[in-house]
Amino acid sequence: QSVLTQPPSVSGAPGQRVTISCTGSSSNIGASHDVHWYKQLPGTAPKVLIFNSNNRPSGVPDRFSGSKSGTSASLAITGLQAEDEADYYCQSYDSSLSGYVFGTGTKVTVL
Amino acid sequence: EVHLLESGGGLLQPGGSLRLSCAASGFTFGDFAMSWVRQAPGKGLEWVSTIHGPGTTTFNADSVKGRFTISRDNSKNTMYLQMNSLTAEDTAVYYCAKNEGHPLENWHFDYWGQGTLVTVSS
């Protein structure tokens, strides 16, 4: 049972903007712990997409951006492309659990 | 180039034990914390265990405390996960991952292996 909640799915047409929310609590995101985002294609390992709430590793296009406010965070994808179809997970640290936590995951579908 | 390669997965019966390995290359292994993350079939990601660079500090998810032990041999650039008292709920792909960031509360997983499947079934 994940302590970070994401919508099960989001969808959009090519070129549109979609956002994925990640809702936590005062012991994780609300405790000012950073939020990170991962993209996972079917049958492959996750790859970091955004780290420290709003930083992109080299090679990740600037169509991807992250934000954080209070006990929630969001991942935005602008200019949606077919290659963006994947599962996306947020991740943070939980002080009450003394460990890392992942979101429930969101499947992005490009219509 | 960073490369992580897991091995040791397989099929075993409930109550059994297994040791996973993760061979690392492309970075100074002993300088970084490492972790295990698992994913049950069709399910989301679940953090399992983390070990600091020197190997003296570890922490585990509640779901595996007392059953799983993470360790590392920095001379061999290899991390391990000893899994005991396995149940069907431990069936998953197990990924090893390199930690990055500071402090530990802000660590993320910047490189991942391809995963090794552990199936617990009678």
mmCIF file of C-alpha atoms in Angstrom:
data_model
loop_
_atom_site.group_PDB
_atom_site.id
_atom_site.type_symbol
_atom_site.label_atom_id
_atom_site.label_comp_id
_atom_site.label_asym_id
_atom_site.label_seq_id
_atom_site.Cartn_x
_atom_site.Cartn_y
_atom_site.Cartn_z
ATOM 1 C CA GLN A 1 0.000 0.000 0.000
ATOM 2 C CA SER A 2 1.705 3.150 -1.303
ATOM 3 C CA VAL A 3 1.685 6.305 0.782
ATOM 4 C CA LEU A 4 1.926 8.484 -2.320
ATOM 5 C CA THR A 5 -1.260 8.578 -4.385
ATOM 6 C CA GLN A 6 -1.353 9.091 -8.146
ATOM 7 C CA PRO A 7 -4.242 8.893 -10.621
ATOM 8 C CA PRO A 8 -4.328 5.444 -12.247
ATOM 9 C CA SER A 9 -4.357 6.899 -15.735
ATOM 10 C CA VAL A 10 -4.208 10.087 -17.740
ATOM 11 C CA SER A 11 -4.524 10.542 -21.468
ATOM 12 C CA GLY A 12 -4.154 13.207 -24.091
ATOM 13 C CA ALA A 13 -3.877 13.785 -27.786
ATOM 14 C CA PRO A 14 -0.503 14.329 -29.426
ATOM 15 C CA GLY A 15 0.734 17.829 -28.731
ATOM 16 C CA GLN A 16 -1.439 18.329 -25.672
ATOM 17 C CA ARG A 17 -0.332 18.948 -22.103
ATOM 18 C CA VAL A 18 -1.041 16.446 -19.349
ATOM 19 C CA THR A 19 -0.256 16.541 -15.654
ATOM 20 C CA ILE A 20 0.162 13.762 -13.121
ATOM 21 C CA SER A 21 -0.412 14.494 -9.467
ATOM 22 C CA CYS A 22 1.347 12.839 -6.541
ATOM 23 C CA THR A 23 -0.369 13.351 -3.203
ATOM 24 C CA GLY A 24 1.496 12.627 -0.001
ATOM 25 C CA SER A 25 1.422 13.772 3.600
ATOM 26 C CA SER A 26 3.276 15.715 6.265
ATOM 27 C CA SER A 27 5.753 12.874 6.748
ATOM 28 C CA ASN A 28 6.975 12.764 3.167
ATOM 29 C CA ILE A 29 6.380 15.506 0.593
ATOM 30 C CA GLY A 30 5.069 17.867 3.259
ATOM 31 C CA ALA A 31 8.232 17.349 5.299
ATOM 32 C CA SER A 32 10.143 19.065 2.497
ATOM 33 C CA HIS A 33 11.629 15.855 1.197
ATOM 34 C CA ASP A 34 12.361 16.044 -2.504
ATOM 35 C CA VAL A 35 10.138 14.337 -5.051
ATOM 36 C CA HIS A 36 11.514 12.390 -7.984
ATOM 37 C CA TRP A 37 9.763 11.015 -11.044
ATOM 38 C CA TYR A 38 10.439 7.871 -13.060
ATOM 39 C CA LYS A 39 9.255 6.648 -16.438
ATOM 40 C CA GLN A 40 8.843 2.928 -17.045
ATOM 41 C CA LEU A 41 8.206 1.329 -20.410
ATOM 42 C CA PRO A 42 6.654 -2.169 -20.437
ATOM 43 C CA GLY A 43 9.152 -4.865 -19.550
ATOM 44 C CA THR A 44 11.968 -2.451 -18.803
ATOM 45 C CA ALA A 45 13.534 -0.883 -15.733
ATOM 46 C CA PRO A 46 12.402 2.566 -14.572
ATOM 47 C CA LYS A 47 14.442 5.595 -15.597
ATOM 48 C CA VAL A 48 14.676 8.830 -13.662
ATOM 49 C CA LEU A 49 12.854 11.643 -15.396
ATOM 50 C CA ILE A 50 12.881 14.404 -12.801
ATOM 51 C CA PHE A 51 14.948 14.567 -9.612
ATOM 52 C CA ASN A 52 14.840 16.965 -6.680
ATOM 53 C CA SER A 53 11.331 18.041 -7.635
ATOM 54 C CA ASN A 54 12.193 19.984 -10.793
ATOM 55 C CA ASN A 55 15.570 18.929 -12.224
ATOM 56 C CA ARG A 56 16.015 16.932 -15.421
ATOM 57 C CA PRO A 57 18.906 14.530 -16.043
ATOM 58 C CA SER A 58 20.792 15.181 -19.241
ATOM 59 C CA GLY A 59 18.934 13.761 -22.191
ATOM 60 C CA VAL A 60 15.452 14.297 -20.777
ATOM 61 C CA PRO A 61 13.606 16.808 -22.956
ATOM 62 C CA ASP A 62 12.357 20.043 -21.428
ATOM 63 C CA ARG A 63 8.809 18.943 -22.265
ATOM 64 C CA PHE A 64 8.945 17.294 -18.849
ATOM 65 C CA SER A 65 8.780 19.450 -15.738
ATOM 66 C CA GLY A 66 8.087 18.938 -12.068
ATOM 67 C CA SER A 67 6.694 21.037 -9.274
ATOM 68 C CA LYS A 68 5.932 20.665 -5.592
ATOM 69 C CA SER A 69 3.647 22.462 -3.193
ATOM 70 C CA GLY A 70 2.659 21.527 0.318
ATOM 71 C CA THR A 71 1.988 17.809 0.498
ATOM 72 C CA SER A 72 1.694 17.293 -3.266
ATOM 73 C CA ALA A 73 3.809 17.272 -6.385
ATOM 74 C CA SER A 74 3.063 17.238 -10.087
ATOM 75 C CA LEU A 75 4.690 16.112 -13.292
ATOM 76 C CA ALA A 76 3.740 17.978 -16.443
ATOM 77 C CA ILE A 77 4.292 16.724 -19.962
ATOM 78 C CA THR A 78 3.828 19.290 -22.713
ATOM 79 C CA GLY A 79 3.736 18.560 -26.419
ATOM 80 C CA LEU A 80 2.651 14.976 -25.753
ATOM 81 C CA GLN A 81 4.259 12.425 -28.066
ATOM 82 C CA ALA A 82 3.581 8.755 -28.793
ATOM 83 C CA GLU A 83 6.858 7.818 -27.092
ATOM 84 C CA ASP A 84 5.540 9.276 -23.843
ATOM 85 C CA GLU A 85 3.165 6.337 -23.427
ATOM 86 C CA ALA A 86 4.452 4.635 -20.308
ATOM 87 C CA ASP A 87 3.935 4.235 -16.588
ATOM 88 C CA TYR A 88 5.103 7.095 -14.386
ATOM 89 C CA TYR A 89 5.950 6.939 -10.696
ATOM 90 C CA CYS A 90 6.733 9.590 -8.115
ATOM 91 C CA GLN A 91 9.105 8.842 -5.230
ATOM 92 C CA SER A 92 10.066 10.519 -1.985
ATOM 93 C CA TYR A 93 11.258 9.704 1.516
ATOM 94 C CA ASP A 94 8.921 9.136 4.438
ATOM 95 C CA SER A 95 10.173 10.142 7.867
ATOM 96 C CA SER A 96 7.577 8.080 9.717
ATOM 97 C CA LEU A 97 8.465 4.929 7.810
ATOM 98 C CA SER A 98 12.188 5.767 7.713
ATOM 99 C CA GLY A 99 12.361 4.694 4.116
ATOM 100 C CA TYR A 100 11.683 5.531 0.518
ATOM 101 C CA VAL A 101 8.193 5.481 -0.901
ATOM 102 C CA PHE A 102 6.836 5.321 -4.413
ATOM 103 C CA GLY A 103 3.574 6.547 -5.806
ATOM 104 C CA THR A 104 0.866 4.185 -6.984
ATOM 105 C CA GLY A 105 1.815 4.805 -10.593
ATOM 106 C CA THR A 106 0.060 6.456 -13.524
ATOM 107 C CA LYS A 107 -0.355 5.075 -17.004
ATOM 108 C CA VAL A 108 -0.126 7.748 -19.670
ATOM 109 C CA THR A 109 -1.965 7.025 -22.905
ATOM 110 C CA VAL A 110 -1.508 9.058 -26.065
ATOM 111 C CA LEU A 111 -4.796 9.043 -27.944
ATOM 112 C CA GLU B 1 29.033 4.206 -18.464
ATOM 113 C CA VAL B 2 27.220 2.960 -15.376
ATOM 114 C CA HIS B 3 26.096 -0.635 -15.595
ATOM 115 C CA LEU B 4 24.208 -2.700 -13.037
ATOM 116 C CA LEU B 5 23.576 -6.394 -13.544
ATOM 117 C CA GLU B 6 21.399 -8.448 -11.237
ATOM 118 C CA SER B 7 21.548 -12.218 -10.952
ATOM 119 C CA GLY B 8 20.308 -15.000 -8.713
ATOM 120 C CA GLY B 9 16.581 -14.940 -9.319
ATOM 121 C CA GLY B 10 14.550 -18.072 -9.768
ATOM 122 C CA LEU B 11 11.618 -20.232 -8.709
ATOM 123 C CA LEU B 12 11.422 -21.472 -5.175
ATOM 124 C CA GLN B 13 8.916 -22.747 -2.653
ATOM 125 C CA PRO B 14 7.427 -20.767 0.224
ATOM 126 C CA GLY B 15 9.754 -20.679 3.195
ATOM 127 C CA GLY B 16 12.815 -20.918 1.023
ATOM 128 C CA SER B 17 15.879 -18.683 0.767
ATOM 129 C CA LEU B 18 17.663 -16.983 -2.088
ATOM 130 C CA ARG B 19 20.567 -14.603 -2.526
ATOM 131 C CA LEU B 20 20.517 -11.979 -5.230
ATOM 132 C CA SER B 21 23.629 -10.258 -6.527
ATOM 133 C CA CYS B 22 24.140 -6.949 -8.287
ATOM 134 C CA ALA B 23 27.418 -6.408 -10.122
ATOM 135 C CA ALA B 24 28.257 -2.748 -10.712
ATOM 136 C CA SER B 25 30.643 -1.018 -13.072
ATOM 137 C CA GLY B 26 31.310 2.419 -14.511
ATOM 138 C CA PHE B 27 31.519 4.344 -11.226
ATOM 139 C CA THR B 28 33.369 4.294 -7.904
ATOM 140 C CA PHE B 29 31.128 1.723 -6.262
ATOM 141 C CA GLY B 30 32.142 2.319 -2.654
ATOM 142 C CA ASP B 31 31.309 6.025 -2.871
ATOM 143 C CA PHE B 32 27.589 5.472 -3.360
ATOM 144 C CA ALA B 33 24.679 3.996 -1.486
ATOM 145 C CA MET B 34 22.847 1.241 -3.308
ATOM 146 C CA SER B 35 19.323 -0.081 -3.070
ATOM 147 C CA TRP B 36 16.979 -2.883 -4.006
ATOM 148 C CA VAL B 37 13.550 -2.029 -5.413
ATOM 149 C CA ARG B 38 10.995 -4.661 -6.386
ATOM 150 C CA GLN B 39 7.930 -4.813 -8.573
ATOM 151 C CA ALA B 40 5.333 -7.540 -8.250
ATOM 152 C CA PRO B 41 3.744 -8.698 -11.516
ATOM 153 C CA GLY B 42 1.416 -6.011 -12.810
ATOM 154 C CA LYS B 43 1.998 -3.859 -9.722
ATOM 155 C CA GLY B 44 3.905 -0.720 -8.800
ATOM 156 C CA LEU B 45 7.390 -0.145 -7.470
ATOM 157 C CA GLU B 46 8.272 -0.929 -3.863
ATOM 158 C CA TRP B 47 11.521 0.092 -2.152
ATOM 159 C CA VAL B 48 13.063 -2.861 -0.304
ATOM 160 C CA SER B 49 16.484 -2.044 1.182
ATOM 161 C CA THR B 50 19.324 0.472 1.061
ATOM 162 C CA ILE B 51 22.955 0.194 2.101
ATOM 163 C CA HIS B 52 25.348 3.098 2.523
ATOM 164 C CA GLY B 53 28.640 3.228 0.598
ATOM 165 C CA PRO B 54 30.921 1.826 3.312
ATOM 166 C CA GLY B 55 28.382 -0.911 4.021
ATOM 167 C CA THR B 56 28.036 -0.117 7.708
ATOM 168 C CA THR B 57 24.530 1.331 7.593
ATOM 169 C CA THR B 58 21.461 -0.354 6.157
ATOM 170 C CA PHE B 59 17.742 0.198 6.314
ATOM 171 C CA ASN B 60 14.840 -1.899 5.147
ATOM 172 C CA ALA B 61 11.159 -1.677 4.374
ATOM 173 C CA ASP B 62 8.891 -2.999 7.109
ATOM 174 C CA SER B 63 7.644 -5.702 4.746
ATOM 175 C CA VAL B 64 11.057 -7.387 4.694
ATOM 176 C CA LYS B 65 12.532 -6.539 8.103
ATOM 177 C CA GLY B 66 13.885 -9.590 9.859
ATOM 178 C CA ARG B 67 13.783 -11.643 6.651
ATOM 179 C CA PHE B 68 15.962 -9.816 4.102
ATOM 180 C CA THR B 69 19.548 -8.678 4.600
ATOM 181 C CA ILE B 70 21.334 -6.274 2.289
ATOM 182 C CA SER B 71 25.133 -6.305 2.097
ATOM 183 C CA ARG B 72 27.947 -5.322 -0.219
ATOM 184 C CA ASP B 73 31.534 -6.201 -1.053
ATOM 185 C CA ASN B 74 33.207 -3.043 -2.289
ATOM 186 C CA SER B 75 36.318 -4.983 -3.313
ATOM 187 C CA LYS B 76 34.119 -6.886 -5.789
ATOM 188 C CA ASN B 77 31.843 -3.967 -6.766
ATOM 189 C CA THR B 78 28.915 -6.161 -5.827
ATOM 190 C CA MET B 79 25.805 -5.788 -3.691
ATOM 191 C CA TYR B 80 23.726 -8.640 -2.331
ATOM 192 C CA LEU B 81 20.248 -9.303 -1.000
ATOM 193 C CA GLN B 82 19.843 -12.370 1.188
ATOM 194 C CA MET B 83 16.169 -13.290 1.272
ATOM 195 C CA ASN B 84 14.850 -15.757 3.840
ATOM 196 C CA SER B 85 11.400 -17.055 4.792
ATOM 197 C CA LEU B 86 10.056 -16.169 1.387
ATOM 198 C CA THR B 87 6.332 -16.035 0.736
ATOM 199 C CA ALA B 88 4.217 -15.656 -2.383
ATOM 200 C CA GLU B 89 4.001 -11.927 -1.610
ATOM 201 C CA ASP B 90 7.739 -11.662 -2.314
ATOM 202 C CA THR B 91 7.220 -12.700 -5.934
ATOM 203 C CA ALA B 92 8.526 -9.803 -7.993
ATOM 204 C CA VAL B 93 11.177 -8.494 -10.308
ATOM 205 C CA TYR B 94 13.996 -7.250 -8.102
ATOM 206 C CA TYR B 95 15.965 -4.266 -9.378
ATOM 207 C CA CYS B 96 19.210 -2.981 -7.982
ATOM 208 C CA ALA B 97 19.635 0.753 -8.184
ATOM 209 C CA LYS B 98 22.318 3.319 -7.485
ATOM 210 C CA ASN B 99 21.451 6.112 -5.070
ATOM 211 C CA GLU B 100 22.210 9.732 -5.802
ATOM 212 C CA GLY B 101 21.649 13.022 -3.998
ATOM 213 C CA HIS B 102 22.117 14.542 -0.568
ATOM 214 C CA PRO B 103 21.095 14.148 2.192
ATOM 215 C CA LEU B 104 19.718 10.633 2.311
ATOM 216 C CA GLU B 105 16.165 11.905 2.670
ATOM 217 C CA ASN B 106 16.527 13.366 -0.822
ATOM 218 C CA TRP B 107 18.156 10.360 -2.443
ATOM 219 C CA HIS B 108 16.787 9.175 -5.737
ATOM 220 C CA PHE B 109 17.699 6.193 -7.905
ATOM 221 C CA ASP B 110 19.667 7.411 -10.896
ATOM 222 C CA TYR B 111 20.664 4.108 -12.459
ATOM 223 C CA TRP B 112 18.837 0.777 -12.474
ATOM 224 C CA GLY B 113 19.696 -2.754 -13.485
ATOM 225 C CA GLN B 114 17.472 -4.775 -15.803
ATOM 226 C CA GLY B 115 16.007 -6.761 -12.897
ATOM 227 C CA THR B 116 15.877 -10.412 -11.886
ATOM 228 C CA LEU B 117 12.636 -12.324 -11.361
ATOM 229 C CA VAL B 118 11.967 -14.103 -8.093
ATOM 230 C CA THR B 119 8.946 -16.410 -8.068
ATOM 231 C CA VAL B 120 7.768 -17.993 -4.846
ATOM 232 C CA SER B 121 5.242 -20.733 -5.459
ATOM 233 C CA SER B 122 4.414 -24.226 -4.312
#
